[in-house]
Coordinates of N, CA and C in Angstrom, one line a residue:
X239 N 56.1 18.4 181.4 CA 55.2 19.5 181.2 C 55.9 20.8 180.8
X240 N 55.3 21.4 180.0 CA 56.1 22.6 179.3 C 55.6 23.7 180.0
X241 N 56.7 24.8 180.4 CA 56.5 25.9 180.9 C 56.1 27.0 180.0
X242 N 55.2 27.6 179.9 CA 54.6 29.2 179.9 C 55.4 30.0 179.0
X243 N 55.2 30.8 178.0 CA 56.6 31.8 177.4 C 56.2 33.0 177.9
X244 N 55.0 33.3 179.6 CA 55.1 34.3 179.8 C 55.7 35.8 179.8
X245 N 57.0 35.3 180.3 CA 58.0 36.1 180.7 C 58.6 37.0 179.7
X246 N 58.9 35.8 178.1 CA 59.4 36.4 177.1 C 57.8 37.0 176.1
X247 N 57.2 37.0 176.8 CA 55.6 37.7 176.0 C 55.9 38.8 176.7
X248 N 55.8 39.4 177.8 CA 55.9 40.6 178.4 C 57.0 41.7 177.8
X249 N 57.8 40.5 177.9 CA 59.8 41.1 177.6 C 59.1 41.7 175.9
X250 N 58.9 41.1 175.2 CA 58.2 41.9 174.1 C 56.9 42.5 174.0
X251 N 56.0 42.4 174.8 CA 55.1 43.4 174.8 C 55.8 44.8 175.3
X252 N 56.8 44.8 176.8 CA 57.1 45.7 176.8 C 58.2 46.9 176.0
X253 N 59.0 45.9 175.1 CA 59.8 46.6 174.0 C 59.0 47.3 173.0
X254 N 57.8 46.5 172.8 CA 57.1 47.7 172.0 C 56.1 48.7 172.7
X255 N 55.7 48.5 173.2 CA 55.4 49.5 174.4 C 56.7 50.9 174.4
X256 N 57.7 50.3 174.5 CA 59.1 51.1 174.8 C 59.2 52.1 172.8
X257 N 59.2 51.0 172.3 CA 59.1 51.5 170.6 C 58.1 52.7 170.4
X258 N 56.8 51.9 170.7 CA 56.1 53.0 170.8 C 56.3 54.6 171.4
X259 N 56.5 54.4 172.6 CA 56.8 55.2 173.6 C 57.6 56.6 172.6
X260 N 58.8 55.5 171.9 CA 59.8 56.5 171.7 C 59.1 57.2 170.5
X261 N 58.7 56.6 169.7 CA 58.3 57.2 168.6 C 56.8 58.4 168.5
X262 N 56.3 57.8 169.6 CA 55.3 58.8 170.1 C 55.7 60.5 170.4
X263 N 57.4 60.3 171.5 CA 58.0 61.2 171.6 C 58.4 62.0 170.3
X264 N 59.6 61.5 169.8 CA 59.6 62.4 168.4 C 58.7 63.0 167.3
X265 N 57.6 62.2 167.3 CA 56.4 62.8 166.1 C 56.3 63.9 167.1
X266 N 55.8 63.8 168.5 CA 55.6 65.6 169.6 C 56.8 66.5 169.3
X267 N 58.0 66.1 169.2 CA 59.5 66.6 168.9 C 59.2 67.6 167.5
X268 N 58.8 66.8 166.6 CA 58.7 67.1 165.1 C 58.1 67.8 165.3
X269 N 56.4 67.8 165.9 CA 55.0 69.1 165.8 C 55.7 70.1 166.4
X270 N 56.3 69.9 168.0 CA 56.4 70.9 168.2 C 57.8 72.2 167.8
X271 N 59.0 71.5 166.8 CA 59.4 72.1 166.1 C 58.9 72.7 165.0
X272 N 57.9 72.3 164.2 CA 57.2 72.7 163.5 C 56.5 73.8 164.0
X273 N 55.9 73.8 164.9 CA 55.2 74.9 165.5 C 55.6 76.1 165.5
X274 N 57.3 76.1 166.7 CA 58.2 76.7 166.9 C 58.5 78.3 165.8
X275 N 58.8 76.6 164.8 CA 59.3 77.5 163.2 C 58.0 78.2 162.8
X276 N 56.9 77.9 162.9 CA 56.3 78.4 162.0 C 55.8 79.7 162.6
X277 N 56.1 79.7 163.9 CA 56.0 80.8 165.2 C 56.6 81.9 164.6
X278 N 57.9 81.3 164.8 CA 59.3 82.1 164.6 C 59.0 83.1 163.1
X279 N 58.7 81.8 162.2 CA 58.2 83.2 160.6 C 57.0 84.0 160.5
X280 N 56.1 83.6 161.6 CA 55.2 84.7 162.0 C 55.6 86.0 162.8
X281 N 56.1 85.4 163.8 CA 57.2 87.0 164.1 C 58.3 87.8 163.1
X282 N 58.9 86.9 162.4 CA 59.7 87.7 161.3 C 58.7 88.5 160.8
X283 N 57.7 87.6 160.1 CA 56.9 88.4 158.8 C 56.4 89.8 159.6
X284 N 56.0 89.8 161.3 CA 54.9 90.4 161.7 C 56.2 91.7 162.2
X285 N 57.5 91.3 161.8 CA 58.8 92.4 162.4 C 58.9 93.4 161.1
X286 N 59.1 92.2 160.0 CA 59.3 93.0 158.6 C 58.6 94.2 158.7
X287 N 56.8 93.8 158.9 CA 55.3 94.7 158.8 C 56.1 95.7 158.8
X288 N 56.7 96.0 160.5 CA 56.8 97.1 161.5 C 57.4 97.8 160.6
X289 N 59.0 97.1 160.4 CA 60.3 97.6 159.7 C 59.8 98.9 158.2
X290 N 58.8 98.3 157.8 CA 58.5 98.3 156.3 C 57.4 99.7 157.3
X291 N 56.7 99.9 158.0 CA 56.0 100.8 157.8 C 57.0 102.2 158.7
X292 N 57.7 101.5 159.5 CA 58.9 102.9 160.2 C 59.4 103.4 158.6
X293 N 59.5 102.8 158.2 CA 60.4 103.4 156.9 C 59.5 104.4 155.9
X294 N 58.3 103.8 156.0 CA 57.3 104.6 155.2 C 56.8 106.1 155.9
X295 N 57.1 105.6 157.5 CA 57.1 107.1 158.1 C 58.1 108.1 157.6
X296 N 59.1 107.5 158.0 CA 60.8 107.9 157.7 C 60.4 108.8 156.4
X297 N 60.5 107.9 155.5 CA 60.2 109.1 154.4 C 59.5 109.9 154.1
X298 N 58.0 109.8 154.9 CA 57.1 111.1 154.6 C 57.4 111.9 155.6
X299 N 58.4 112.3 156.2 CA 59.1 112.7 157.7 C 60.1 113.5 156.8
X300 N 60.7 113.0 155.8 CA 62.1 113.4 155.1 C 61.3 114.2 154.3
X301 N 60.6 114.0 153.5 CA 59.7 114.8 152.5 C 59.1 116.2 153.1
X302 N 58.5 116.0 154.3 CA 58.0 117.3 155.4 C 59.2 117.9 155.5
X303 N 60.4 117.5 155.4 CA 61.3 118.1 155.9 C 61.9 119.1 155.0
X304 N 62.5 118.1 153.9 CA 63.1 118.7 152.8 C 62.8 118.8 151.7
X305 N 61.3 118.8 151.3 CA 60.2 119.2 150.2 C 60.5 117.8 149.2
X306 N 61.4 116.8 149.5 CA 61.0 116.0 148.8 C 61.7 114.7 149.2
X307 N 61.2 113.5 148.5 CA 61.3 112.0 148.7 C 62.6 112.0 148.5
X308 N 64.1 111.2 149.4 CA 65.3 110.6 149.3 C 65.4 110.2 148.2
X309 N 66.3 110.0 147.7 CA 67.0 109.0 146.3 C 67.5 107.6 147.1
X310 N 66.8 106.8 146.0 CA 67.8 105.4 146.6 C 69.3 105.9 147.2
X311 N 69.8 104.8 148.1 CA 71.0 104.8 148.7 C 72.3 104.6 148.0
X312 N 73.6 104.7 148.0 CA 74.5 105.0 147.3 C 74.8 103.4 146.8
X313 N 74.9 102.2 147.6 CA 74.6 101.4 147.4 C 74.2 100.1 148.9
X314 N 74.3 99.0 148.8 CA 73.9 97.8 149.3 C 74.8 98.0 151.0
X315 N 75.8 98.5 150.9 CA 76.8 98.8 152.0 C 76.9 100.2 152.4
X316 N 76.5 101.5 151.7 CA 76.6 102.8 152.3 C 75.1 103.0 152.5
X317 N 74.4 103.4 153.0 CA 72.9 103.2 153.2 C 72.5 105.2 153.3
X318 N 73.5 106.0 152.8 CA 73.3 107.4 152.7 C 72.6 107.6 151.3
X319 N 71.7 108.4 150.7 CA 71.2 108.7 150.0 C 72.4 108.9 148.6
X320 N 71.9 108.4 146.9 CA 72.8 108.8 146.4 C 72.7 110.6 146.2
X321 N 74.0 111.4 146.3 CA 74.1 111.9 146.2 C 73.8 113.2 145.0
X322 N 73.4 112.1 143.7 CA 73.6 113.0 142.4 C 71.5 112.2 142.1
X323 N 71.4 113.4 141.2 CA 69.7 113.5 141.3 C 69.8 112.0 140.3
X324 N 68.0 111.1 140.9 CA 68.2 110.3 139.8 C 67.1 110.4 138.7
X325 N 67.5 110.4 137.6 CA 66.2 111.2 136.3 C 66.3 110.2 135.6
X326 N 65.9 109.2 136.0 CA 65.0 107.8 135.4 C 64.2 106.9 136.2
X327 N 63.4 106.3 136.0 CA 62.5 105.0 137.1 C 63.5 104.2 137.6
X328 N 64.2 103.4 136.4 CA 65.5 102.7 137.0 C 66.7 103.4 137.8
X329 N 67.1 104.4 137.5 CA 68.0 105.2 138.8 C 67.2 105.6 139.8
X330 N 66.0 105.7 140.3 CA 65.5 106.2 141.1 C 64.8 104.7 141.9
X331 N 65.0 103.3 141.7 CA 65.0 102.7 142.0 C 66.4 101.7 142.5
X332 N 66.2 101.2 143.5 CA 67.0 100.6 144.5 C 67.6 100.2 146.1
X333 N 68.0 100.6 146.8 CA 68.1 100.1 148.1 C 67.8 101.2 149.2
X334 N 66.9 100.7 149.9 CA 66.4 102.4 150.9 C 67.8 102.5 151.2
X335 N 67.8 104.0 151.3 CA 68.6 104.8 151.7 C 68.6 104.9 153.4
X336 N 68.8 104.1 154.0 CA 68.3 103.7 155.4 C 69.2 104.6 156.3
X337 N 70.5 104.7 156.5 CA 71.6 105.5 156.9 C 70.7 107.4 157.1
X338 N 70.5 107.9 156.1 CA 69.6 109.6 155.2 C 68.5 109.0 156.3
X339 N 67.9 107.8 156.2 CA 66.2 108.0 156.9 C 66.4 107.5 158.8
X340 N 67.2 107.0 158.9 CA 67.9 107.1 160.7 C 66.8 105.5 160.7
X341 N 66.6 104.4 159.7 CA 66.0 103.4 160.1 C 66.6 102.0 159.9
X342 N 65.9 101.2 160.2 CA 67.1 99.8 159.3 C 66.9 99.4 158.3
X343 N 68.1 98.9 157.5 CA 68.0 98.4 156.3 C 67.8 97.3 156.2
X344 N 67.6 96.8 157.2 CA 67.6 95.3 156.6 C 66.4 94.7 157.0
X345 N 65.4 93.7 156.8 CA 64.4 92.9 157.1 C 64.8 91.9 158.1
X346 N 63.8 90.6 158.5 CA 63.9 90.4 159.6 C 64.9 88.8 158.9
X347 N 65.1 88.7 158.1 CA 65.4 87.9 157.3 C 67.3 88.2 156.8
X348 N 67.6 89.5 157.2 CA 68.4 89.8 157.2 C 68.9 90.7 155.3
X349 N 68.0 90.8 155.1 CA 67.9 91.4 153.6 C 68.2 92.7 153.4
X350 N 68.2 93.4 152.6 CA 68.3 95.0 152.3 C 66.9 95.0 152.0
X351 N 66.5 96.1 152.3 CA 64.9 96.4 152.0 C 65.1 97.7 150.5
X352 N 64.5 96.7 149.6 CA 64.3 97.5 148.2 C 63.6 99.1 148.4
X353 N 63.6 99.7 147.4 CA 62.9 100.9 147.8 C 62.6 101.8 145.8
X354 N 61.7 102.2 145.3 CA 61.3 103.1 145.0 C 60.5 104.1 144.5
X355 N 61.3 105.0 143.8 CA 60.4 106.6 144.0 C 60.3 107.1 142.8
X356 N 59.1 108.1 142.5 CA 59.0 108.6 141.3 C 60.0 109.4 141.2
X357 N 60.7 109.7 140.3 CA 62.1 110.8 140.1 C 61.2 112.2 140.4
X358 N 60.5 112.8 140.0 CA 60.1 113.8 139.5 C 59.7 114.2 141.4
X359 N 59.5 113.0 142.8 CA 58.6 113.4 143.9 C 60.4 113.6 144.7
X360 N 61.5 113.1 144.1 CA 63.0 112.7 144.4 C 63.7 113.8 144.8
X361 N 63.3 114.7 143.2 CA 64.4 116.0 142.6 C 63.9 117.0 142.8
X362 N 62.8 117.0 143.8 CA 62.5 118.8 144.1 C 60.9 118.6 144.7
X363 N 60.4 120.0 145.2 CA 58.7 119.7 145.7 C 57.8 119.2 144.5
X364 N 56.9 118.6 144.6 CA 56.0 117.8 144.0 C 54.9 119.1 143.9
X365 N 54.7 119.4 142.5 CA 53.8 120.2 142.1 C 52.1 119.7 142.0
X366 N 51.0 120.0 142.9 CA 49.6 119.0 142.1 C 49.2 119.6 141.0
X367 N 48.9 118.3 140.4 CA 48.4 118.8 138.8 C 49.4 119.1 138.0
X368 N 50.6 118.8 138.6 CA 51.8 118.8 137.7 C 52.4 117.8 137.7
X369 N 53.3 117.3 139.0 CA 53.9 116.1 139.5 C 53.1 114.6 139.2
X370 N 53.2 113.8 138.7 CA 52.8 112.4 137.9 C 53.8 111.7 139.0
X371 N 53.2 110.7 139.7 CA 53.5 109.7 140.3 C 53.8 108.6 139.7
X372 N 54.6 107.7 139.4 CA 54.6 106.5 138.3 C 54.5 105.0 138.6
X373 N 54.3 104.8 140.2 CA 54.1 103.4 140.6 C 53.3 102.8 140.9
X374 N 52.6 101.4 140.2 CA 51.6 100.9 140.8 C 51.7 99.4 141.4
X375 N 50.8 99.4 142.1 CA 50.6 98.1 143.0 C 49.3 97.1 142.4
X376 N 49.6 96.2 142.1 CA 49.0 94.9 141.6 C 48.7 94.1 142.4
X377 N 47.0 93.3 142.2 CA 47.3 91.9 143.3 C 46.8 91.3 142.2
X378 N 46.3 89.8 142.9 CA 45.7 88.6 141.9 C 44.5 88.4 142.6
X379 N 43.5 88.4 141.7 CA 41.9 88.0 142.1 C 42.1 86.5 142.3
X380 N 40.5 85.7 142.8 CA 40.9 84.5 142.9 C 41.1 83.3 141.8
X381 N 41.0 84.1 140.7 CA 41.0 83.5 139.6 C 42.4 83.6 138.6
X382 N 43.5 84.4 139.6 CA 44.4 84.4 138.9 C 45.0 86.0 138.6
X383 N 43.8 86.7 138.1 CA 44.0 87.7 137.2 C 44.6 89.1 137.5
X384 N 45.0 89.6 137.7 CA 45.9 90.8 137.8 C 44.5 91.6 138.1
X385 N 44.9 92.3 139.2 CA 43.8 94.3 138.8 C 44.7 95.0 140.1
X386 N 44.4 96.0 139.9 CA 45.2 97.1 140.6 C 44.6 96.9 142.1
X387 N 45.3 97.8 142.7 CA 45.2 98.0 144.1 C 45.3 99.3 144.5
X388 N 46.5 100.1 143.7 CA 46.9 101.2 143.9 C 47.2 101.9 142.5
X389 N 46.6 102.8 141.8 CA 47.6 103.1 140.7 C 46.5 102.7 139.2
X390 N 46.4 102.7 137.9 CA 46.1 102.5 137.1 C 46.8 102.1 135.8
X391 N 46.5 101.9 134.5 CA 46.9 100.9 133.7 C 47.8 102.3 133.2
X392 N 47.3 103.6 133.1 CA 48.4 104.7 132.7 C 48.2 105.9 133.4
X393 N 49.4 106.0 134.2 CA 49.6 107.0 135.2 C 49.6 108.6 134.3
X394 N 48.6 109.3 135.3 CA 48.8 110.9 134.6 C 48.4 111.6 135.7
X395 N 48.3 112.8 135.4 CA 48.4 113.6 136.5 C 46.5 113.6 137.3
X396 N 45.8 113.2 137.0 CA 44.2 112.8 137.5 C 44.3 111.9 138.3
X397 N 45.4 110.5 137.8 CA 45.5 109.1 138.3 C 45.9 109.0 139.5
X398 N 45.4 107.9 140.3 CA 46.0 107.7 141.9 C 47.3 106.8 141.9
X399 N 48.1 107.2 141.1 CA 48.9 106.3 141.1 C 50.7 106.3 142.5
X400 N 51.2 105.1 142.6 CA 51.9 105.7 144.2 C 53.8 106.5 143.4
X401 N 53.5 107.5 144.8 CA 54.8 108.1 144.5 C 55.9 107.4 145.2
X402 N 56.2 106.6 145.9 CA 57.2 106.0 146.8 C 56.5 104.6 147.4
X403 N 57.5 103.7 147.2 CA 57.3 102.5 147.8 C 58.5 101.7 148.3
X404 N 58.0 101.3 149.5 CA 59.8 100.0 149.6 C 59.1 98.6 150.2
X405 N 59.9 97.7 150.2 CA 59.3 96.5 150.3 C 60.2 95.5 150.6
X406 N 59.8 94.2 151.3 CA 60.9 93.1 151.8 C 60.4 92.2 150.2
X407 N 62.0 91.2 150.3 CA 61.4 90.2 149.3 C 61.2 89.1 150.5
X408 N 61.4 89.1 151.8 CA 60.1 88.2 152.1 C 61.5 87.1 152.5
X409 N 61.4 86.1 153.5 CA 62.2 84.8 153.4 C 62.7 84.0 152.3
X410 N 61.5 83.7 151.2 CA 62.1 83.0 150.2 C 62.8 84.0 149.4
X411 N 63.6 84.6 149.0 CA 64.1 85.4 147.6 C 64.2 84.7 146.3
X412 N 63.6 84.9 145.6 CA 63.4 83.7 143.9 C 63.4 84.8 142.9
X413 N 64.4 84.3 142.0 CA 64.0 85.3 140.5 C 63.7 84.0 139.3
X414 N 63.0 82.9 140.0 CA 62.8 81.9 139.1 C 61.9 82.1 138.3
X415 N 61.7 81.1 137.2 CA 60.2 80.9 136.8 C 59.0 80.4 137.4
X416 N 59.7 79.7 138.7 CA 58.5 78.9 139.9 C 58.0 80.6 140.3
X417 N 58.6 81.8 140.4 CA 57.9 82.6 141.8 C 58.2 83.9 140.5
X418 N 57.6 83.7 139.6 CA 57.1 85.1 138.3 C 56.8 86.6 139.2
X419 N 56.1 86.5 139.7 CA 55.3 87.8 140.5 C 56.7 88.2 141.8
X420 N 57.7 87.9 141.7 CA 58.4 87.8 142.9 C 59.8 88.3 141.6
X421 N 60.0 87.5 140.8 CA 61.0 87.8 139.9 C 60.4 89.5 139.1
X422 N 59.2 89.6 139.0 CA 58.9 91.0 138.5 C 58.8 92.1 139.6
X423 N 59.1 91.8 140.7 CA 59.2 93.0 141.7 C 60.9 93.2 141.7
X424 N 61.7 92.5 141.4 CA 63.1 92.2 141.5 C 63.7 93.3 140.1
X425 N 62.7 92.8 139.3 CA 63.0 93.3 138.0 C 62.6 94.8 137.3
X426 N 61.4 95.3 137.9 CA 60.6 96.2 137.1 C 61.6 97.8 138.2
X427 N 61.0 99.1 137.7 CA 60.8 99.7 138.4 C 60.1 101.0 138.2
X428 N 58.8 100.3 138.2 CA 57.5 100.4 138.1 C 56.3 99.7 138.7
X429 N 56.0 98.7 138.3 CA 54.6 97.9 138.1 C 54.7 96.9 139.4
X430 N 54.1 97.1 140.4 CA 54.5 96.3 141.2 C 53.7 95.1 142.0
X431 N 53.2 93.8 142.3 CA 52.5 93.2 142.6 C 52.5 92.5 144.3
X432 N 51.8 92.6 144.7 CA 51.0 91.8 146.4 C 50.2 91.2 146.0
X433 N 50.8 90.4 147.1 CA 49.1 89.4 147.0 C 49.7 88.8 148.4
X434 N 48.5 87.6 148.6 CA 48.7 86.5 149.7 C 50.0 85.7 149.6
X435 N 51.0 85.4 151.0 CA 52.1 84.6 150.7 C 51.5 83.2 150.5
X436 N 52.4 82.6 149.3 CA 52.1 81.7 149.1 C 53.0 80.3 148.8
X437 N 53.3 79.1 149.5 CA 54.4 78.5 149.0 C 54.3 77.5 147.4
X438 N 53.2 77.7 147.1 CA 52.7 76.6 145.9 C 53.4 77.7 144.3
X439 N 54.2 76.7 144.2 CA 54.7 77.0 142.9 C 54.2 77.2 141.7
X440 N 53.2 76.1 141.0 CA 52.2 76.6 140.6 C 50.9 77.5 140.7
X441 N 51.0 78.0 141.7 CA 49.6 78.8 141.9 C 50.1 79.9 140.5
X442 N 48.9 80.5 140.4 CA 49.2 81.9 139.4 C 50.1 83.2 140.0
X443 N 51.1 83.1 139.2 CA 52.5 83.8 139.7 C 53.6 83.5 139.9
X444 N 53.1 82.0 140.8 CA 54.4 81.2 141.4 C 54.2 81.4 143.1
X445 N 54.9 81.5 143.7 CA 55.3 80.9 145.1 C 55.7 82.6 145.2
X446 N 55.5 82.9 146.0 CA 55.2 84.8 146.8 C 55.2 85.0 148.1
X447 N 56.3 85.8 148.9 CA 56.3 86.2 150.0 C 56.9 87.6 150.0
X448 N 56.4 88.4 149.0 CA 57.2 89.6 149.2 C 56.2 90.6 150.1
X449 N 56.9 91.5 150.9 CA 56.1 92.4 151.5 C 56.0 94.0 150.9
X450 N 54.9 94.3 150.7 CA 55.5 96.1 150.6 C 54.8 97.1 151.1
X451 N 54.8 98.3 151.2 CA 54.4 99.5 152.1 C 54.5 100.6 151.0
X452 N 53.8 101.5 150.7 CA 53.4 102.6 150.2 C 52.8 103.9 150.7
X453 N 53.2 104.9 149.7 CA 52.4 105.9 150.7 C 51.7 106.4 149.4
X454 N 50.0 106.0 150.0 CA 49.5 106.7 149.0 C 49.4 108.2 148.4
X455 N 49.2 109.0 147.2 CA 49.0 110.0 146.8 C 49.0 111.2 147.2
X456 N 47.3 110.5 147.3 CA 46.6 111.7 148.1 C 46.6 112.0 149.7
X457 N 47.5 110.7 150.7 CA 47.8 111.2 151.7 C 48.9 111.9 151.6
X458 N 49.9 111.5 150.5 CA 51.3 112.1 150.5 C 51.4 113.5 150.3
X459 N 50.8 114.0 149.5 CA 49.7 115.7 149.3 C 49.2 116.5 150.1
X460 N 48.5 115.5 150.7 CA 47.9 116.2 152.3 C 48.8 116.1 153.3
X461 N 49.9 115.6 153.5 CA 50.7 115.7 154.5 C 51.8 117.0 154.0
X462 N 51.9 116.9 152.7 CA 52.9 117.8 152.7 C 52.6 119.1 152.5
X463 N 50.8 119.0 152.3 CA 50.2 120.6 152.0 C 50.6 121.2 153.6
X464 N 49.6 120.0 154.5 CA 50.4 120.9 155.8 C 51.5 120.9 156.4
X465 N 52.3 120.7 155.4 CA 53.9 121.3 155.6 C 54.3 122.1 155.4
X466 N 53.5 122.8 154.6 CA 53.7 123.9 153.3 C 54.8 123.8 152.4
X467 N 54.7 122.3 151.9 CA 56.1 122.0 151.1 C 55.7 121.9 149.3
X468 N 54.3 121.8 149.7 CA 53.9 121.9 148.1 C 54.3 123.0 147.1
X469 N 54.2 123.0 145.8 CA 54.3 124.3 145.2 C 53.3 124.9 144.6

């Protein structure tokens, strides 16, 4: 009479039971690293925010002070304002001058935090009805299409357009053709675009996580009328 394969039925029911077991563990292992991380770049992003608006204090603080907006920094490693006036969009664009504004330079990502300023709000008090602001801010409707946020298609002295801005490029940094809208914040220094972060390379733009901060206009005017720094 033949005996039973009980024993070796259990011996493999329980090995997969044990398989299971394990692999049940790791997929929890996997979520909850995933979680973790995705925790972790919500606190960066939600650190940058802060970083990005101390700075925008900073400089309407520097401006009350000394009738006008800092000059980018001398460069990437001295973080003191450059010393000699800058009288172009591209000289007056480049790395906050973080050292001159007593804040950090870097994002949470470990970056230099970009920065610029109308020359004309840079090199002396900002006159109204004289002084022309030259920066604008762009988003994407859901369709794709560009329209302002801040600023108009041609800045003049009527226009709301921004005098100072600085901004993170965000964890990913890209000057590819995948992340366009991310390669023209890198590139311009002028025209500047936000929108929603996004990792989809095709979306319209490309793949975007840059952050930015501004000070609008007409609060920049009113802060500095009651400074008495206008002219």
């Amino acid at each position: 009479m033949c005996t039973p394969h009980r024993p070796i039925r259990r011996q493999r029911g329980a090995a997969l039971l044990m398989l299971l077991s394990v692999l049940a563990l790791g997929a929890a292992t996997v979520i909850v690293h995933q979680w973790d991380s995705r925790r972790s770049e919500r606190q960066r992003a939600a650190n940058t925010q802060r970083l990005l608006r101390q700075a925008s204090e900073a400089l309407m603080g520097y401006a009350m002070t000394h009738g006008r907006l800092p000059r980018p920094a001398i460069s990437a490693t001295d973080g003191h304002q450059n010393p000699n006036p800058c009288n172009s969009e591209s000289a007056c664009t480049g790395i906050l001058p973080w050292v001159t504004l007593g804040v950090s330079g870097l994002d949470s990502w470990g970056r230099t935090l970009r920065y610029s300023v109308t020359p004309a709000f840079a090199n002396g008090p900002p006159e109204v009805g004289v002084s022309v602001a030259t920066k604008t801010i762009q988003g994407r409707d859901s369709s794709g299409a560009l329209y302002f946020i801040d600023g108009q298609e041609r800045c003049h002295t009527g226009a709301d357009c921004v005098p100072v801005l600085v901004y993170s490029e965000g964890k990913n940094r890209s000057a590819g053709g995948d992340a366009a809208d991310e390669a023209q914040n890198l590139a311009t220094s002028q025209h500047y675009i936000l929108r929603a972060a996004s990792a989809e390379e095709d979306a319209p733009g490309g793949a975007f996580d840059d952050m930015i901060v501004w000070l609008p206009l007409k609060e920049y005017f009113r802060r500095m009328s009651a400074a008495g720094r206008l002219l």
